[in-house]
Short mmCIF file of C-alpha atoms in Angstrom, two decimals:
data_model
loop_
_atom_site.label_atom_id
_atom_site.label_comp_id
_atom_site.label_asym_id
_atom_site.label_seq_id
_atom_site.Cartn_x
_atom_site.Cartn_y
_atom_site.Cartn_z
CA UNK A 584 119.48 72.09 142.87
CA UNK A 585 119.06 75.50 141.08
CA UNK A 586 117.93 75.18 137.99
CA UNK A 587 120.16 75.94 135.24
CA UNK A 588 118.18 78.52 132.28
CA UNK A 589 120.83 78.87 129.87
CA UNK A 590 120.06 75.52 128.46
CA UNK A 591 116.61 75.89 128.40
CA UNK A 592 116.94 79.34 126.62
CA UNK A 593 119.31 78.36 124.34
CA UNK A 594 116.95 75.52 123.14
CA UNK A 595 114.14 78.18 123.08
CA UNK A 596 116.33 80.48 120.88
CA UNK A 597 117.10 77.35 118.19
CA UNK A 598 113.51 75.89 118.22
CA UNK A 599 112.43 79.92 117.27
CA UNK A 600 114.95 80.96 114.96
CA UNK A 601 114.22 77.98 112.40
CA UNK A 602 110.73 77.89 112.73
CA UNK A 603 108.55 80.61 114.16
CA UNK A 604 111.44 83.65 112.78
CA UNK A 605 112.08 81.61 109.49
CA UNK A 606 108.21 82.41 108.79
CA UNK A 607 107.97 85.65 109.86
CA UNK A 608 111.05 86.36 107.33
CA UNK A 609 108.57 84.87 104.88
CA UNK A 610 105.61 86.89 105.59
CA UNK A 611 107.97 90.29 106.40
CA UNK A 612 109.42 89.61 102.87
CA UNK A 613 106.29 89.20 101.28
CA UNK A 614 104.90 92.57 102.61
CA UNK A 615 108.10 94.20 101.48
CA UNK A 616 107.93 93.13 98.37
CA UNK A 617 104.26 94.32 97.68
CA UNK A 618 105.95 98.31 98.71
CA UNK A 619 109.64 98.57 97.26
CA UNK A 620 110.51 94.61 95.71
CA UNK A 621 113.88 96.28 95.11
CA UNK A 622 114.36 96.29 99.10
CA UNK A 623 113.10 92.96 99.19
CA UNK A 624 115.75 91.29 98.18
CA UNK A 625 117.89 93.06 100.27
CA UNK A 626 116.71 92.47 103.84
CA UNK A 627 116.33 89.42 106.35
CA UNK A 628 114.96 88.91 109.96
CA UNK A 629 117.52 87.48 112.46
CA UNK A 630 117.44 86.34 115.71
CA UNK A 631 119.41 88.24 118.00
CA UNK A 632 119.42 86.26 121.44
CA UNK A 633 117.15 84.40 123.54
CA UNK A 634 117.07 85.39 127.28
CA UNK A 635 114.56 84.00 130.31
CA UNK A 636 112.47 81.99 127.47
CA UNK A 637 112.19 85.64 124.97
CA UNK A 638 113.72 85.57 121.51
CA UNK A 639 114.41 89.03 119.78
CA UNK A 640 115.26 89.27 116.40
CA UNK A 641 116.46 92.40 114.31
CA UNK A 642 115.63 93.52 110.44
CA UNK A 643 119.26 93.98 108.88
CA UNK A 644 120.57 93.41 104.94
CA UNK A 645 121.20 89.94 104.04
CA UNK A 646 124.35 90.76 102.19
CA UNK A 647 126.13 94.24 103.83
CA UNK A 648 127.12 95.38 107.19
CA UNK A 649 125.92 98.76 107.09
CA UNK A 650 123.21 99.90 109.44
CA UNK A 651 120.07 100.59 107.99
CA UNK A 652 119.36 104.07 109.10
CA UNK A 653 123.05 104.85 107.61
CA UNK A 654 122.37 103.43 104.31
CA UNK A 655 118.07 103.80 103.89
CA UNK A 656 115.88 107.08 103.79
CA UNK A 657 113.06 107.89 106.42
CA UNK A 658 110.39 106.44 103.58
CA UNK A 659 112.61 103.29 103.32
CA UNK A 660 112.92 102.81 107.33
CA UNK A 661 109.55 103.51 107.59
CA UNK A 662 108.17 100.97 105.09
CA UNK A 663 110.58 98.17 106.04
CA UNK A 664 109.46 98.73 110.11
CA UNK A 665 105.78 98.34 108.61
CA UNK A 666 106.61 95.45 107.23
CA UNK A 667 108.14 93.87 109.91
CA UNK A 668 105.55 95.10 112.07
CA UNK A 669 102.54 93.45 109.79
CA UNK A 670 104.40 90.09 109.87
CA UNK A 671 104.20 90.33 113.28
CA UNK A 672 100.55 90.96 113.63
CA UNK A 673 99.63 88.04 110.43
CA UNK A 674 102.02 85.28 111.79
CA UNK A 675 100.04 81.82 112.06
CA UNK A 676 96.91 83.70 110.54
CA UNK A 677 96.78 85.51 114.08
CA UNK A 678 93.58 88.00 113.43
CA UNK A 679 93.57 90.00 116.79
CA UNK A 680 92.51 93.23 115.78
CA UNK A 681 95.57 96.05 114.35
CA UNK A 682 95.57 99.76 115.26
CA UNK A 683 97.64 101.81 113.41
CA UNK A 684 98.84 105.62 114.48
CA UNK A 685 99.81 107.68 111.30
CA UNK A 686 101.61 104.81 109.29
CA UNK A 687 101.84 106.77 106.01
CA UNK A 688 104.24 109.54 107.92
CA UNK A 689 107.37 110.21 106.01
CA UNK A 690 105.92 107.85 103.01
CA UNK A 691 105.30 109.50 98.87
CA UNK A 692 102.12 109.10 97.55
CA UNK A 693 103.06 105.56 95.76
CA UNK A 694 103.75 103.94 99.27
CA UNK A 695 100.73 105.47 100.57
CA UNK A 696 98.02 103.74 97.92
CA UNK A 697 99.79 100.46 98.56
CA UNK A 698 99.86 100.95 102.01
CA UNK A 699 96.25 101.96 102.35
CA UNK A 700 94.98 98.41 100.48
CA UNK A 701 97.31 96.71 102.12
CA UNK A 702 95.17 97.91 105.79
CA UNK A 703 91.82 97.47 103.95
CA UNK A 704 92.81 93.92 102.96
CA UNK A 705 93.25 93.48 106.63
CA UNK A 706 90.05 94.93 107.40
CA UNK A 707 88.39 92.28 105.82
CA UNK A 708 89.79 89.71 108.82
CA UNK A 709 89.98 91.38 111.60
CA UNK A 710 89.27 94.52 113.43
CA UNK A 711 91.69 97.48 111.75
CA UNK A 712 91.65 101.09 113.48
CA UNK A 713 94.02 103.72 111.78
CA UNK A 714 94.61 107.41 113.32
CA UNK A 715 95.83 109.75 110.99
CA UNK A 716 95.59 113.29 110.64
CA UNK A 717 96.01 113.29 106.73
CA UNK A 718 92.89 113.58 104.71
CA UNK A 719 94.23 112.25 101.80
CA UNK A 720 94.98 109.38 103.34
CA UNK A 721 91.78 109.08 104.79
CA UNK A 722 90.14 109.48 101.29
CA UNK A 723 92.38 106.78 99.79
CA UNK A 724 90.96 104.54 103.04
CA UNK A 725 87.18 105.57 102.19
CA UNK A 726 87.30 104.72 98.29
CA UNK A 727 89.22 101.62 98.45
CA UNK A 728 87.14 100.22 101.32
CA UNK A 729 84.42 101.10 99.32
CA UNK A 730 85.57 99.67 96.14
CA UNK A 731 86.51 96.34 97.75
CA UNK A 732 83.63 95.50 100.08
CA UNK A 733 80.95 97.30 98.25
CA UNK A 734 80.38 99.57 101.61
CA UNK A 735 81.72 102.61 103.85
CA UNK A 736 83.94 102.05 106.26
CA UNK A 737 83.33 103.63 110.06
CA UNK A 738 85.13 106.84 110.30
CA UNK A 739 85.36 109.26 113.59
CA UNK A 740 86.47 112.71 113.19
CA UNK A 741 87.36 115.03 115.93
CA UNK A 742 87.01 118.37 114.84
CA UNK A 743 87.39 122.14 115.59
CA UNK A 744 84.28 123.73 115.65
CA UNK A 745 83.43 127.45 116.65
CA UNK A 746 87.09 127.52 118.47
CA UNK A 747 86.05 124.50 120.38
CA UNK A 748 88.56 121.45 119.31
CA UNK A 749 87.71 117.67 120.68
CA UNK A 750 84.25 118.08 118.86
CA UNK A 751 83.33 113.98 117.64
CA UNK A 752 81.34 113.92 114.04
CA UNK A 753 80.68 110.49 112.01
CA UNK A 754 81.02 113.00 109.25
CA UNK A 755 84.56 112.68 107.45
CA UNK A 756 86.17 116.74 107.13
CA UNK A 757 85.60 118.89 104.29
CA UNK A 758 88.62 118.57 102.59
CA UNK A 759 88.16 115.04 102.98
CA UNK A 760 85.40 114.80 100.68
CA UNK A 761 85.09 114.21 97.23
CA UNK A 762 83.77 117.24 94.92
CA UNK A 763 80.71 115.49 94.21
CA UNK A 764 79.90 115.08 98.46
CA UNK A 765 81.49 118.46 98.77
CA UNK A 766 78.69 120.04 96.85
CA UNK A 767 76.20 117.97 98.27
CA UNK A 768 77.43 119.20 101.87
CA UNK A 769 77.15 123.05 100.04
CA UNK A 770 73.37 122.50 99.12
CA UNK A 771 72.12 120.81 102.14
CA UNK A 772 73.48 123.90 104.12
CA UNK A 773 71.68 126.41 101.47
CA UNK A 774 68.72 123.70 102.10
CA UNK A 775 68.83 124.32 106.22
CA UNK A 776 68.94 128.20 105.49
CA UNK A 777 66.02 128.26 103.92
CA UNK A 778 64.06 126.82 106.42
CA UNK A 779 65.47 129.83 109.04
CA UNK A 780 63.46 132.70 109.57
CA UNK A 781 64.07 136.08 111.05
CA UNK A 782 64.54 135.19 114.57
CA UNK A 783 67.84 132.80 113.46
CA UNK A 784 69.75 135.81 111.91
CA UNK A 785 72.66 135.25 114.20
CA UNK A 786 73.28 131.46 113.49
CA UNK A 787 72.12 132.39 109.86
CA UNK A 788 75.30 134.57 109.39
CA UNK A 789 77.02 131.58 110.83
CA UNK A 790 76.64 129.37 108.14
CA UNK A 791 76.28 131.16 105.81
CA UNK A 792 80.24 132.22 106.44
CA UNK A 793 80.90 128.28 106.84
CA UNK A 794 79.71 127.98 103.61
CA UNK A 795 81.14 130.59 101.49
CA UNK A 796 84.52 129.03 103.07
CA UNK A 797 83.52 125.69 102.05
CA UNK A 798 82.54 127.63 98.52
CA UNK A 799 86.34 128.56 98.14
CA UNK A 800 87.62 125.29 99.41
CA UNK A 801 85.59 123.34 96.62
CA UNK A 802 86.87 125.58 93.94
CA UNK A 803 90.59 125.64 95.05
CA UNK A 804 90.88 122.27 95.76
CA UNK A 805 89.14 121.04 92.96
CA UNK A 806 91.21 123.09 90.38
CA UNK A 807 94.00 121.77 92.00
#
C-alpha cells in the first residue's frame, strides 16, 4: 500500500509548532527586544504549513492583520528579518559559524551600535564573518571587539589602488581609522620617504600625493 504523508506531516507540523517554533519565538523576541522593545511586543513567529516533513513559519503581529511591509519602515523590516534570522542561527545553542552581507543597510546609527555588539557577542562562540562596505560600521566592529575581548579582530579589505580595484590588504581603509592610527599611517609614510633617494623620484611623488590626500582626509574628517 502507498503510503499515506499527510498524516505523517501533519504530526511533523504539531510536534514543531509547540516546541522547536515556540522557542525560536522566544529567542526571535529576545533579539527584538535588545533593537526596538516597542516592536517586541508586537510580533510573533507562526507556523505556516508543514509539507513532505518541512515546516515554514512566517514573522507577522500578534494582534493586527496588516502586513508588515504595509504598516513597518525599511529600518523596522530590516531589524525584525535580523532578528528572525539570528534566532534561527542560535536555536538549541547551534554555533555553526554566521556570515553576514551588509546587515546594517537601511538601519540609523542607534540600530547599528546594537547591532554591531550584538555580532561581536556572537563572535565570541562561533565563527562570525560580516561584509560590509561601510566604514563606520567597520569601526564600530573594530572598537567593540576590541573592548570586549581585549584584542583585534581579523579584518580583509579589498581596495582600489593605483586604478587597480580587487587589491587584498590586512590593513583596515583610511577613513576607517581612528585619528590617532590615521596620523600614525601619515608619519610612517613621511618615515618611508625619507629613506628614498634620488633614483625613487617617481614613486616619491607617488606618495607623497597619497599622503597630502590622506593630510586632508584627517583634517576634514576629524573636524567633522
Amino acid at each position: 500500500n502507498a503510503l499515506n504523508t499527510r498524516g505523517i506531516s501533519n504530526k511533523i507540523g504539531e510536534i514543531l509548532e509547540s516546541k522547536a517554533i515556540a522557542s525560536q519565538h522566544v529567542i526571535f523576541v529576545d533579539y527584538l527586544r535588545r533593537m526596538n522593545p516597542f516592536l517586541a511586543n508586537k510580533m510573533v513567529l507562526r507556523k505556516t504549513k508543514t509539507t513532505s516533513g518541512i515546516t515554514y513559519q512566517k514573522c507577522s503581529f500578534n494582534s493586527i492583520s496588516e502586513k508588515i511591509v504595509d504598516i513597518l519602515s525599511e529600518g523596522e523590516q530590516k531589524i525584525v528579518a535580523l532578528a528572525n534570522f539570528l534566532s534561527e542561527c542560535t536555536i538549541d545553542n547551534n554555533d555553526n559559524c554566521i556570515i553576514f552581507d551588509d546587515p546594517i543597510n537601511s538601519l540609523d546609527i542607534d540600530y547599528r551600535e546594537i547591532v554591531a555588539k550584538i555580532i561581536v557577542e556572537l563572535s565570541g562562540v562561533r565563527q562570525t564573518i560580516v561584509m560590509t562596505h561601510d566604514l563606520y560600521f567597520l569601526r564600530l566592529l573594530k572598537d567593540i571587539y576590541k573592548n570586549t575581548y581585549s584584542k583585534d579582530c581579523y579584518v580583509t579589505c579589498i581596495n582600489a589602488v593605483n586604478g587597480n580595484s580587487g587589491v587584498v590588504s590586512d590593513e583596515i581603509p583610511f577613513l576607517a581609522k581612528n585619528v590617532q592610527e590615521r596620523i600614525n599611517s601619515i608619519t610612517s609614510g613621511l618615515d618611508k620617504i625619507k629613506g628614498m633617494d634620488i633614483s625613487q623620484i617617481d614613486e616619491k611623488r607617488i606618495i607623497l600625493n597619497d599622503l597630502k590626500d590622506k593630510m586632508r582626509q584627517l583634517i576634514e574628517r576629524t573636524v567633522e
